GROMACS .gro file of C-alpha atoms in nm:
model
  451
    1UNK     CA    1   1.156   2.488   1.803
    2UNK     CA    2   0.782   2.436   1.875
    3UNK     CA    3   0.632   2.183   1.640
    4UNK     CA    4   0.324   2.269   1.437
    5UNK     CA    5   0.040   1.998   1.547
    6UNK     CA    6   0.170   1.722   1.815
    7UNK     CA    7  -0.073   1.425   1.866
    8UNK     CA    8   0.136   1.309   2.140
    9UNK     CA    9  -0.076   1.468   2.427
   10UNK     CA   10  -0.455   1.547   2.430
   11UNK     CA   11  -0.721   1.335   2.396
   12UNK     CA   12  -0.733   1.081   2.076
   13UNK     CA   13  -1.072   1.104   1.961
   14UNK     CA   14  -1.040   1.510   1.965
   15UNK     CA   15  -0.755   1.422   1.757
   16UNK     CA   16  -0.918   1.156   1.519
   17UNK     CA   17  -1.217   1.339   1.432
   18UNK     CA   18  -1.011   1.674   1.379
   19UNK     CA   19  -0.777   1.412   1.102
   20UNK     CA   20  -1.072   1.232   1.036
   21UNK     CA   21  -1.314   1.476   0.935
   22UNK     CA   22  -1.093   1.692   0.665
   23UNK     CA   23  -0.990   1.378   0.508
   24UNK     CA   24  -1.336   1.263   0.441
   25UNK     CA   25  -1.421   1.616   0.333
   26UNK     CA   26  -1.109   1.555   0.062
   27UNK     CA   27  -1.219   1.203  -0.044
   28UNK     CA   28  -1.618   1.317  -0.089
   29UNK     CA   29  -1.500   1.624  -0.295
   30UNK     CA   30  -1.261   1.412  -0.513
   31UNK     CA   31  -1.558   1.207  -0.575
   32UNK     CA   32  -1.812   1.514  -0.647
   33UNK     CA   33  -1.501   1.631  -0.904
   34UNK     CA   34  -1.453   1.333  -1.081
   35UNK     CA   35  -1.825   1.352  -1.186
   36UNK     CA   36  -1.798   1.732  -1.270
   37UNK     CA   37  -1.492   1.672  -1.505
   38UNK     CA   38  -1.680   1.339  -1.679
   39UNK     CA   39  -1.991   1.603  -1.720
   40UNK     CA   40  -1.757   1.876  -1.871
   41UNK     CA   41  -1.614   1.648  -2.122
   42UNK     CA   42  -1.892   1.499  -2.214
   43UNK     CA   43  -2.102   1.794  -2.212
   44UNK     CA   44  -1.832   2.028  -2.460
   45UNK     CA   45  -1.601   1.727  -2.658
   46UNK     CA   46  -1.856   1.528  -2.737
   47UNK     CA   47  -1.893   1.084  -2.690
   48UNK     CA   48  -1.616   0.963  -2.857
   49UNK     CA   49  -1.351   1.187  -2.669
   50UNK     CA   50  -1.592   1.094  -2.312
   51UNK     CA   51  -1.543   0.719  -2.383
   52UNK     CA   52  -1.141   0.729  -2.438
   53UNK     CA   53  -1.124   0.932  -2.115
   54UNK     CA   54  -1.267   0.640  -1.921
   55UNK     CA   55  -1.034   0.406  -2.082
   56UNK     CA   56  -0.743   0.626  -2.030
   57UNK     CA   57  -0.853   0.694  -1.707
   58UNK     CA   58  -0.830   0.321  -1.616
   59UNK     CA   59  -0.434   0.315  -1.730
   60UNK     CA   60  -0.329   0.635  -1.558
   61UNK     CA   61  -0.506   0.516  -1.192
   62UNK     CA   62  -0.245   0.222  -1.227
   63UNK     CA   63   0.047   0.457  -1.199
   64UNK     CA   64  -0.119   0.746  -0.980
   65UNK     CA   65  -0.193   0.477  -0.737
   66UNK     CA   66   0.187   0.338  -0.754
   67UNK     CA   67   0.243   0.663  -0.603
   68UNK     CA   68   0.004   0.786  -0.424
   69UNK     CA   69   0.017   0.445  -0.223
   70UNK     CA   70   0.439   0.475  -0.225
   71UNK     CA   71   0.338   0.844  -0.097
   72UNK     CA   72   0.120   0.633   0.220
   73UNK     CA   73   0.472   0.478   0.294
   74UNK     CA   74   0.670   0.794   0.359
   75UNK     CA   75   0.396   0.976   0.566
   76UNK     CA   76   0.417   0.700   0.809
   77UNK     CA   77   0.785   0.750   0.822
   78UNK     CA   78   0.746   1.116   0.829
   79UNK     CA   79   0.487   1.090   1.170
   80UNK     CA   80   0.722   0.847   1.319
   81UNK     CA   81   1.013   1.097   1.298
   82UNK     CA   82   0.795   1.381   1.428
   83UNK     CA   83   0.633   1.233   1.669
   84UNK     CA   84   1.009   1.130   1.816
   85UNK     CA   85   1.071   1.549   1.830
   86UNK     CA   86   1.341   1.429   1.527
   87UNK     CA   87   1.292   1.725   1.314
   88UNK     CA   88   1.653   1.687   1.200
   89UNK     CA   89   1.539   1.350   1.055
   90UNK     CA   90   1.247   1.434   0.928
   91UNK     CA   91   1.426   1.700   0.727
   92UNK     CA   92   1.635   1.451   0.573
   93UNK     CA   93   1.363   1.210   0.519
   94UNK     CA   94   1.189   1.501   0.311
   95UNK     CA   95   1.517   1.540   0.122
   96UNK     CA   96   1.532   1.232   0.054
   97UNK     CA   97   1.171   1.119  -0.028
   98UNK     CA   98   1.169   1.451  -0.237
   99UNK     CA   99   1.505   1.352  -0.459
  100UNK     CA  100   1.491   0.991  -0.503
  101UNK     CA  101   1.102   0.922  -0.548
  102UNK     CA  102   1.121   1.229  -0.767
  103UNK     CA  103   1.366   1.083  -0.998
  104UNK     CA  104   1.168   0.743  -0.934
  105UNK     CA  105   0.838   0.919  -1.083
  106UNK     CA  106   1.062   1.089  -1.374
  107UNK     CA  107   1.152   0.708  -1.456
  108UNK     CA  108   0.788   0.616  -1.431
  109UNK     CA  109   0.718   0.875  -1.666
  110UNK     CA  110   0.962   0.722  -1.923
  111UNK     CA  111   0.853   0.393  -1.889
  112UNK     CA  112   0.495   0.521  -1.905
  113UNK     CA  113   0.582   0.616  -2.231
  114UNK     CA  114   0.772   0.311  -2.381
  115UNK     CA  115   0.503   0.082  -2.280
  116UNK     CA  116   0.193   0.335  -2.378
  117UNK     CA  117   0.132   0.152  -2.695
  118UNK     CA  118   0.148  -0.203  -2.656
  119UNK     CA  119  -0.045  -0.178  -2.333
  120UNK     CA  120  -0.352  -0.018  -2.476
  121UNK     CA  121  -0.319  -0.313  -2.795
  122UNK     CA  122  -0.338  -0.556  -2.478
  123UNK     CA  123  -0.673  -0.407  -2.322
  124UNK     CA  124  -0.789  -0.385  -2.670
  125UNK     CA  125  -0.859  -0.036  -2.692
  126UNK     CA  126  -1.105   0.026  -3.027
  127UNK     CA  127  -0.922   0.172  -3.237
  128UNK     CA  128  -1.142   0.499  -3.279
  129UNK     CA  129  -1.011   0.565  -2.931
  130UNK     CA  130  -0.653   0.506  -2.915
  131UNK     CA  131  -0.566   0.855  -3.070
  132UNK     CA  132  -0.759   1.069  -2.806
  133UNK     CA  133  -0.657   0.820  -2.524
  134UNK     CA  134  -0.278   0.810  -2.619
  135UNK     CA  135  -0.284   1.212  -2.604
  136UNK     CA  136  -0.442   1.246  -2.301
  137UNK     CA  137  -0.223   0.976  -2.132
  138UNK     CA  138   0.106   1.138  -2.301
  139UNK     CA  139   0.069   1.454  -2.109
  140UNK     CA  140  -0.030   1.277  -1.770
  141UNK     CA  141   0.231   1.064  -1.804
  142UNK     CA  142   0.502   1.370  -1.870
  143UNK     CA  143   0.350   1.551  -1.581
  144UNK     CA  144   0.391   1.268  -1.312
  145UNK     CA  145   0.669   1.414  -1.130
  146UNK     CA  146   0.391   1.717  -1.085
  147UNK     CA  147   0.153   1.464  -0.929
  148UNK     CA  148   0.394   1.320  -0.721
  149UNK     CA  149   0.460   1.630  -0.569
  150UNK     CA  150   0.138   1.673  -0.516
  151UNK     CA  151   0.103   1.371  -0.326
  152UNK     CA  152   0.409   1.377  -0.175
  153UNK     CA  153   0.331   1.761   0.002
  154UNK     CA  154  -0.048   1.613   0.097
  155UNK     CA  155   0.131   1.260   0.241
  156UNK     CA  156   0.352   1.538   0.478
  157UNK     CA  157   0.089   1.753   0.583
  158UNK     CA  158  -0.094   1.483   0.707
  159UNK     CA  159   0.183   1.325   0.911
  160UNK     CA  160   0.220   1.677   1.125
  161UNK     CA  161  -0.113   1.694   1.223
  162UNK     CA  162  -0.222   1.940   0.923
  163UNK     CA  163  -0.482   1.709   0.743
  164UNK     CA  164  -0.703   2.052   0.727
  165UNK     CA  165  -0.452   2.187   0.521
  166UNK     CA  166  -0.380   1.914   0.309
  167UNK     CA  167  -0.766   1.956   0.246
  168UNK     CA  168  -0.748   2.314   0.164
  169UNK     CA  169  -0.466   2.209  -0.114
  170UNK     CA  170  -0.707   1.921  -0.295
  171UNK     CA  171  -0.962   2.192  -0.306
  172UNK     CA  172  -0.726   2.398  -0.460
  173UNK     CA  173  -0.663   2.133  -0.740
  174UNK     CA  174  -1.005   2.086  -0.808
  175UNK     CA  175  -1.063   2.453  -0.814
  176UNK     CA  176  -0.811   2.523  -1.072
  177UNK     CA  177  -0.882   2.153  -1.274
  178UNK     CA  178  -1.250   2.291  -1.318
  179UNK     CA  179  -1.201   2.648  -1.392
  180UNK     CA  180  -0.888   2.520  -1.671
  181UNK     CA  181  -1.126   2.248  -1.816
  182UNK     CA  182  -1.423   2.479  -1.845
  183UNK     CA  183  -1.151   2.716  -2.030
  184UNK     CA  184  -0.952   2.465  -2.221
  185UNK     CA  185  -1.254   2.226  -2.288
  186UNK     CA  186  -1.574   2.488  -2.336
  187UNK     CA  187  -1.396   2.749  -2.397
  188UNK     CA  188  -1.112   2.676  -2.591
  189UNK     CA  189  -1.245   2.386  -2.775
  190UNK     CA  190  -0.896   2.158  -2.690
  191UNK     CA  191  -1.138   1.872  -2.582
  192UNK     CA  192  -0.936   1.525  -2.397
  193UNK     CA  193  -0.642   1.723  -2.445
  194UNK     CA  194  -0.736   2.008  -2.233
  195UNK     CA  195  -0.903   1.808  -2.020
  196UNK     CA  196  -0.509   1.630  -1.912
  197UNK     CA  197  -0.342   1.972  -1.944
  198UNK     CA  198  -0.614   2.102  -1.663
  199UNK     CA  199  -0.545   1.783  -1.467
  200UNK     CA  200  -0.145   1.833  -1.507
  201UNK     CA  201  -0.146   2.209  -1.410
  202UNK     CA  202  -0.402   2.201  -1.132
  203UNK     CA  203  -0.151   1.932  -0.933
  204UNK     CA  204   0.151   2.178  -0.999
  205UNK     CA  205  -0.033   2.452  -0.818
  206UNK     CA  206  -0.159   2.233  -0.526
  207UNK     CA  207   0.173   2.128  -0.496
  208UNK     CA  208   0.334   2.452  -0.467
  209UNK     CA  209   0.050   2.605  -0.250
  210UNK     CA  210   0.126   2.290   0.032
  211UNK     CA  211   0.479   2.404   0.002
  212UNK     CA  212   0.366   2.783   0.039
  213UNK     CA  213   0.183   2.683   0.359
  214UNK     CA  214   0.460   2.474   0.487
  215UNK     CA  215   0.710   2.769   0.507
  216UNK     CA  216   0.481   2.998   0.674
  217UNK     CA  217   0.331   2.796   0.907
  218UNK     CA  218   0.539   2.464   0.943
  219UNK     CA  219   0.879   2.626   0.873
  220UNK     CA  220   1.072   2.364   1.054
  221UNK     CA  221   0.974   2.033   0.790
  222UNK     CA  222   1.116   2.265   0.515
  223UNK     CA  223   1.482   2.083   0.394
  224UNK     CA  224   1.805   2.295   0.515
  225UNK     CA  225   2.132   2.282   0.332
  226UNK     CA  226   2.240   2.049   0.577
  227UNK     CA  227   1.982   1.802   0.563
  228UNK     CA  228   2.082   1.745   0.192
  229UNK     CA  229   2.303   1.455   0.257
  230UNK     CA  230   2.266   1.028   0.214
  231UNK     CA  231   2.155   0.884   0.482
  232UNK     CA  232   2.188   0.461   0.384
  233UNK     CA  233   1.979   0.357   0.670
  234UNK     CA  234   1.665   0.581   0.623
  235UNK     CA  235   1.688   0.516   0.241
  236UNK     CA  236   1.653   0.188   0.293
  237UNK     CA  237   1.377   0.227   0.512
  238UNK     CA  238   1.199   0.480   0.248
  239UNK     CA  239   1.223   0.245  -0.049
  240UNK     CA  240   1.077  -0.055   0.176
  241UNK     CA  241   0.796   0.130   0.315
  242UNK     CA  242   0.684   0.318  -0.038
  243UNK     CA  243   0.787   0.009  -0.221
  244UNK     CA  244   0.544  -0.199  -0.014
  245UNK     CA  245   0.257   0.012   0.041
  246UNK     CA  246   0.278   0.137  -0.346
  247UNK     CA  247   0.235  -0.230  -0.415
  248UNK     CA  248  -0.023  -0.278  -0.190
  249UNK     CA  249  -0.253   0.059  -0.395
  250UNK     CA  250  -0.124  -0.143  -0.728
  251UNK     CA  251  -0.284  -0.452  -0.651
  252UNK     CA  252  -0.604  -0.329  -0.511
  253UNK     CA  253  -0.640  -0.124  -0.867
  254UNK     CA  254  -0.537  -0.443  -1.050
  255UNK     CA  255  -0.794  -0.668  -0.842
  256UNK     CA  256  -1.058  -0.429  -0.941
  257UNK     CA  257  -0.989  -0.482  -1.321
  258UNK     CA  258  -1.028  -0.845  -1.269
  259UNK     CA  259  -1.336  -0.842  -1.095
  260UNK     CA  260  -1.460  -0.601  -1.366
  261UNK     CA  261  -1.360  -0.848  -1.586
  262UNK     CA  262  -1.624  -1.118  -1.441
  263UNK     CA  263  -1.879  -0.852  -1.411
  264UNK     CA  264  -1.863  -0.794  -1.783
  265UNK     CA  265  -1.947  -1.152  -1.849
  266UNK     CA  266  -2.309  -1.109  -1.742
  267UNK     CA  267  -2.353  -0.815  -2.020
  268UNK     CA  268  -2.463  -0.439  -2.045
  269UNK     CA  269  -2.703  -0.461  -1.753
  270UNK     CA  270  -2.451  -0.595  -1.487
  271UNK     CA  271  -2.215  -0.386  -1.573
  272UNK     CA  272  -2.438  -0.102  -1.537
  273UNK     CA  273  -2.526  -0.219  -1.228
  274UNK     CA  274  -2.188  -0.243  -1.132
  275UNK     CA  275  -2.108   0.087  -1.236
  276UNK     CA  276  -2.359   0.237  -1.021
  277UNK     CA  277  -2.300  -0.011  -0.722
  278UNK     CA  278  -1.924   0.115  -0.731
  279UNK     CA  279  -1.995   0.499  -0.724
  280UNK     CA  280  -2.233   0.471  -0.413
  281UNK     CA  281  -1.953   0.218  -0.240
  282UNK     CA  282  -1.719   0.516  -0.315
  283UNK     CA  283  -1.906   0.773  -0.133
  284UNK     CA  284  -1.940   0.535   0.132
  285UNK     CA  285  -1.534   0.392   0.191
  286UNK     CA  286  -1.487   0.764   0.217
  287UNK     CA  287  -1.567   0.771   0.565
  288UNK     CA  288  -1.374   0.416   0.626
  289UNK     CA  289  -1.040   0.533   0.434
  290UNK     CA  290  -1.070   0.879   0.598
  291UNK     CA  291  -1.045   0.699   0.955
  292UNK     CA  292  -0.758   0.418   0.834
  293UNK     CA  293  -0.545   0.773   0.759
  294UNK     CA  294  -0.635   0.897   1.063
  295UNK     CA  295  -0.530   0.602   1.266
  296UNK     CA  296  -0.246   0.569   1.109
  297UNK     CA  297  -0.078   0.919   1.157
  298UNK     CA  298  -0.185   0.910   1.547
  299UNK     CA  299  -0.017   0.583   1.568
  300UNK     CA  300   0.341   0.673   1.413
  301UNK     CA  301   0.365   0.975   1.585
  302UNK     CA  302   0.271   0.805   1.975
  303UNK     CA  303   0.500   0.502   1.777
  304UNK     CA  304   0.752   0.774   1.724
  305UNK     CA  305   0.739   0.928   2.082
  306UNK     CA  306   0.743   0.600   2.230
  307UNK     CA  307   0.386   0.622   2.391
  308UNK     CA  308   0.266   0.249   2.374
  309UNK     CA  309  -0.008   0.300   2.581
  310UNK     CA  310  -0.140   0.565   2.365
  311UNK     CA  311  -0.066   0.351   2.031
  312UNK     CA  312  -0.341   0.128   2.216
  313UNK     CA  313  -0.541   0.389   2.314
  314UNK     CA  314  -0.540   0.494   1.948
  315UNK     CA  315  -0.655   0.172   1.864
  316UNK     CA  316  -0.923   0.072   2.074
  317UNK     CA  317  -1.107   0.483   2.009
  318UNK     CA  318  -1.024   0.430   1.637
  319UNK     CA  319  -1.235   0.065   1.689
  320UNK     CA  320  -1.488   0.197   1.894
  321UNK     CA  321  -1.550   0.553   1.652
  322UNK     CA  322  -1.496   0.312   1.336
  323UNK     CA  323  -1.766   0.041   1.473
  324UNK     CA  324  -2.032   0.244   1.533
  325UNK     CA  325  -1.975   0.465   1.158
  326UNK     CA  326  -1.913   0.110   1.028
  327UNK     CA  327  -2.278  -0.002   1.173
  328UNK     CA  328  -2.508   0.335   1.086
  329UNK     CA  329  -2.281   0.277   0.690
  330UNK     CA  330  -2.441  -0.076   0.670
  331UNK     CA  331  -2.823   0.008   0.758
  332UNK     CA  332  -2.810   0.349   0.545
  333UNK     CA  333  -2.725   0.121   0.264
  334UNK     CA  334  -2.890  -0.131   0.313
  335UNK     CA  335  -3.240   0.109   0.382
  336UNK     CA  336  -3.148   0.303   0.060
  337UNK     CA  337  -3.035   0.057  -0.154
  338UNK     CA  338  -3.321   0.092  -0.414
  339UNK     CA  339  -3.334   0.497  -0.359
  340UNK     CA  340  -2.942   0.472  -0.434
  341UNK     CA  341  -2.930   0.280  -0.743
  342UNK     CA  342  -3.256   0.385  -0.913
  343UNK     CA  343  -3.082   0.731  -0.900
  344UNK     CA  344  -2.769   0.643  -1.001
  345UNK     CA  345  -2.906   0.388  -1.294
  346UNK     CA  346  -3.100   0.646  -1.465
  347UNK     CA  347  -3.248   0.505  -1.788
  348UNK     CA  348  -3.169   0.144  -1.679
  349UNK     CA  349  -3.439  -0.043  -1.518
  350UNK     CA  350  -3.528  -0.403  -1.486
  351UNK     CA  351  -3.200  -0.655  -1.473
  352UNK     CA  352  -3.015  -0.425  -1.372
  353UNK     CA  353  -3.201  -0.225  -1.119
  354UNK     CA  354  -3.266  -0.621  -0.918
  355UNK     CA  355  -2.873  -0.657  -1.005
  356UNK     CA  356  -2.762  -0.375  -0.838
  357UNK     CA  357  -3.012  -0.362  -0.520
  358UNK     CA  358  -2.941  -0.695  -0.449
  359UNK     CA  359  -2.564  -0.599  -0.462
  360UNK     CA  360  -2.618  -0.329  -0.276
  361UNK     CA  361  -2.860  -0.484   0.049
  362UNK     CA  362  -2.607  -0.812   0.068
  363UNK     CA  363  -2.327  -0.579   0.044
  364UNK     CA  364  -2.432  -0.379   0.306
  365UNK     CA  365  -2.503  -0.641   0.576
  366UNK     CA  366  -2.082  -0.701   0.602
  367UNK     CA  367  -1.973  -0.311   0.558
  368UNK     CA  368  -1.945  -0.297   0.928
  369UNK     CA  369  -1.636  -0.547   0.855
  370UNK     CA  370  -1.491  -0.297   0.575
  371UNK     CA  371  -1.449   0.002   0.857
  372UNK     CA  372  -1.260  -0.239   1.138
  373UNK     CA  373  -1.042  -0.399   0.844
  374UNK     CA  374  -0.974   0.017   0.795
  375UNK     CA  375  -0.870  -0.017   1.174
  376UNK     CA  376  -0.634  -0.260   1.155
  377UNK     CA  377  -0.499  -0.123   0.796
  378UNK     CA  378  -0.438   0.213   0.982
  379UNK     CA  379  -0.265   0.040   1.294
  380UNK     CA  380  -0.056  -0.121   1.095
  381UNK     CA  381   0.105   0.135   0.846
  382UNK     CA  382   0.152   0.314   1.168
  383UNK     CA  383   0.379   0.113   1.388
  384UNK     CA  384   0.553   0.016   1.079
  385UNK     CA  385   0.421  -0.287   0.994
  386UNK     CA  386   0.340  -0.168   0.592
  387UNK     CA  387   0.381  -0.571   0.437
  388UNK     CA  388   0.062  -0.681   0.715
  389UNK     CA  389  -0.181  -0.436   0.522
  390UNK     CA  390  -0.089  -0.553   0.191
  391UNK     CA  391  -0.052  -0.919   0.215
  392UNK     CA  392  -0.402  -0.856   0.402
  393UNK     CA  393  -0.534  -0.682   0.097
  394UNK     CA  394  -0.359  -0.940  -0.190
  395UNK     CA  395  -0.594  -1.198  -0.010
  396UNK     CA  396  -0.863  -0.995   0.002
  397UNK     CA  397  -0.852  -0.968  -0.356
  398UNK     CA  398  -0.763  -1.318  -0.461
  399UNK     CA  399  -1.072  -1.429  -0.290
  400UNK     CA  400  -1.292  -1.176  -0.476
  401UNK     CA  401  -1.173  -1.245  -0.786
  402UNK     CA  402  -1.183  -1.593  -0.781
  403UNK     CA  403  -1.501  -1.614  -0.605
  404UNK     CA  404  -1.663  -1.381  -0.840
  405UNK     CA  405  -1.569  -1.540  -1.115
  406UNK     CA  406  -1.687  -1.905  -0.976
  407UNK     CA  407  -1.988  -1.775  -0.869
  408UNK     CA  408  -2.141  -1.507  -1.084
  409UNK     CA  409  -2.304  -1.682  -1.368
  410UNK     CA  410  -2.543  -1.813  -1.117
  411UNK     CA  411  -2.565  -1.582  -0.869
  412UNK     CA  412  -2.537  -1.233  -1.094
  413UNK     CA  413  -2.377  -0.922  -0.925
  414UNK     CA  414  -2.485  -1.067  -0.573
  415UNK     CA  415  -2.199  -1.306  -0.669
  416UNK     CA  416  -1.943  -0.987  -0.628
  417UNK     CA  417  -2.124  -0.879  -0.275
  418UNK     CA  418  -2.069  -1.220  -0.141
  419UNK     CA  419  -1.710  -1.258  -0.236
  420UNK     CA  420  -1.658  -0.937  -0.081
  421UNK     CA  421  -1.817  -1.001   0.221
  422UNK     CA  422  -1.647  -1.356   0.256
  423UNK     CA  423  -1.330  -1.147   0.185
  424UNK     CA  424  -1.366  -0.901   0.439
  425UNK     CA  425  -1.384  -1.203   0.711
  426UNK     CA  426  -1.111  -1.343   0.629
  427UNK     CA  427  -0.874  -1.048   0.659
  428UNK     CA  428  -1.064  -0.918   0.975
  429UNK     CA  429  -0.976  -1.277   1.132
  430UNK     CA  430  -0.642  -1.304   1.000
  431UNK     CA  431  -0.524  -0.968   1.110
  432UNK     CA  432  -0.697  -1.023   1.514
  433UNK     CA  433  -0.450  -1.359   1.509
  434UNK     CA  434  -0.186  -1.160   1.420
  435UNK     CA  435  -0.245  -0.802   1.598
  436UNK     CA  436  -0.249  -1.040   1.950
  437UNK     CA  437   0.068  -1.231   1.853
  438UNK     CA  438   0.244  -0.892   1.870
  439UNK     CA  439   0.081  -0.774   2.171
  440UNK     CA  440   0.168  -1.118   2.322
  441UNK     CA  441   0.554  -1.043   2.194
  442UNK     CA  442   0.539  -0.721   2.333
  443UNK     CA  443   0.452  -0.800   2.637
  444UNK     CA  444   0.697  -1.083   2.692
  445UNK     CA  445   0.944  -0.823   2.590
  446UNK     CA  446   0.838  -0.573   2.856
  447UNK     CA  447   0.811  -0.868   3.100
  448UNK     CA  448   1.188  -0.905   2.992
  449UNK     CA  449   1.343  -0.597   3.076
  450UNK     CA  450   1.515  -0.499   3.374
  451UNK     CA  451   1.273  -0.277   3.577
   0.00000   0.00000   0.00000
């Protein structure tokens, strides 16, 4: 049977930018939404319900990236398989993936719930708040096997080739989370409440659209009564690769708390600053996470089909196309920097206007290093290789945090951009020593075998 979208022939930048470019679309629009809904809630349930949805909101990103980022495991697994022409194992890797991590996210759900109220007593939630924030984080927590799914559809859409699609299904969430939080929030006066039932829902339908499209276009990734069957070897390999790369999304989330945590130090105006410094840097690591997706799917699939000399190819366009997005990032930030936050900061002025364009301009002179750290992430996850990323990232992060915290009494937020930048370095240069001791192994390999 003719497979849907093979990135096994053809030429690899036609092929990046046609990934690349829907799954920057998706990570903009995700970033437009999340400051729709905050306008919605704020606008119809008033402050008090606004403020516990940013505290809940921090608790249920801790579990939605556990597994989203387990999610990042199996797609590289699923464009391994397909780029091999193994549609028989790819079917049993969606059964698979689809019972177990199901049942995994079902046990998340439960433990979600056991641990609900002694975690918000630890990030001492004001009391005023926990009520609203333990309803909204009940429901989202109940409806994780939904957002799994979700996730899980997207992840596999992606691996074939259909990142388009996989676009077409967020914008069906966010479609439906708007229209059900203008009903259940403006309309129906259910406030936080409605707000989590709209987020539950909306994931349920994207969900069953991607598996909608699937059967009418992509018919052959759809599970068979014979692919329902244990399969030790590929289960192994599933819980490694989602087990590591969840990890990886876990501790990027939790590094972010901690750095928070030095930002608040310096008071109301840095963490203002912050605030606005982070929303920019999201618009911007669209465009660097959109090509680190990219790069990886092309990767496992040439991985998969055992074209090494297209797995480099892959690399050195994905460099080359990152580099020079990486470069045009750095001086558009760096140019706008006081455009940026003055719009962003609003009502805030003074500290935290110099806070947060200083950020901003020392930030932006290492972005460049962000986008070819993206490179490497991507080539990674791709041939396999899921613990290099995160041990890559856990570093990262350790630096930040501890440099931030050393350094931003004295320094203020620039503190942050300079950890960060020092950060990015020292991945970038530990993950060229490593990339060229596996080329060097591969080669000796090659050099091995009997011509």
């Amino acid at each position: 049977m003719t497979r849907s979208h093979d990135l096994t022939t053809g030429s690899i930048p036609a092929h990046f930018l046609r990934l690349a470019a829907p799954l920057m679309m998706g990570n903009i629009l995700q970033q437009l939404y999340n400051t729709a809904n905050a306008f919605i809630l704020g606008r119809y349930a008033g402050g008090l319900e606004f403020a516990a949805s940013g505290v809940a909101g921090s608790v249920m990103n801790l579990f939605l990236f556990m597994l989203t980022g387990a999610c990042t495991g199996v797609s590289v697994i699923f464009a391994q398989l397909y780029g091999a022409g193994d549609l028989d194992g790819f079917r049993r890797e969606h059964w698979l993936s689809l019972s177990c991590r199901t049942l995994a996210a079902a046990g998340c759900s439960g433990l979600g719930l056991l641990v609900l109220a002694p975690l918000l007593r630890l990030i001492q939630t004001p009391a005023e708040l926990t009520g609203p924030v333990s309803t909204y984080l009940t429901v989202i927590l109940v409806s994780l096997p939904a957002s799994f799914l979700y996730n899980l559809y997207g992840a596999l859409l992606r691996s074939v080739g259909r990142a388009a699609a996989a676009l077409m299904a967020l914008a069906a969430a966010v479609t439906v989370n708007l229209a059900l939080d203008l009903w259940f929030v403006a309309r129906l006066g259910w406030g936080i409440t409605g707000a989590a039932f709209a987020t539950a829902l909306s994931q349920a339908v994207a969900a069953l659209a991607c598996i909608l499209y699937l059967h009418r276009k992509a018919p052959e990734t759809l599970i068979r009564r014979g692919d329902c069957r244990m399969d030790r070897e590929l289960l192994s390999k599933t819980a490694r690769f989602s087990f590591v790369t969840g990890l990886h999304q876990s501790s990027l989330y939790i590094g972010k708390l901690l750095v928070q945590g030095a930002v608040n130090t310096g008071g109301t105006d840095m963490i203002a600053a912050y605030t606005a410094t982070t929303r920019i840097e999201g618009f911007a690591n669209s465009f660097g996470d959109s090509g680190a997706s990219a790069i990886s799917v092309l990767v496992a699939q040439n991985r998969g089909a055992e074209k090494e000399d297209r797995v480099r190819e892959t690399y050195r366009s994905g460099l080359v196309l990152m580099l020079a997005v990486g470069a045009l990032m750095s001086l558009i930030m760096y140019v706008s920097a006081g455009a940026t936050v003055g719009f962003m900061l609003g009502e805030f002025g003074g500290a935290a206007f110099e806070n947060a364009r200083s950020y901003m301009r020392l930030v932006a002179v290492f972005y460049m290093l962000c986008f070819t750290g993206n490179v490497f992430a991507g080539y990674f996850d791709g041939i396999g290789r899921v613990s290099i990323p995160f041990v890559g990232a856990t570093t990262h992060i350790t630096l930040r945090v501890i440099l931030s915290w050393l350094l931003v009494g004295r320094m203020g937020l620039r503190a942050v951009a300079l950890a960060t930048g020092l950060g990015w370095i020292l991945v970038n240069l530990m993950w060229t020593v490593i990339k060229r001791r596996l080329d060097r192994r591969a080669a000796e390999r090659q050099t091995a075998e009997p011509s």
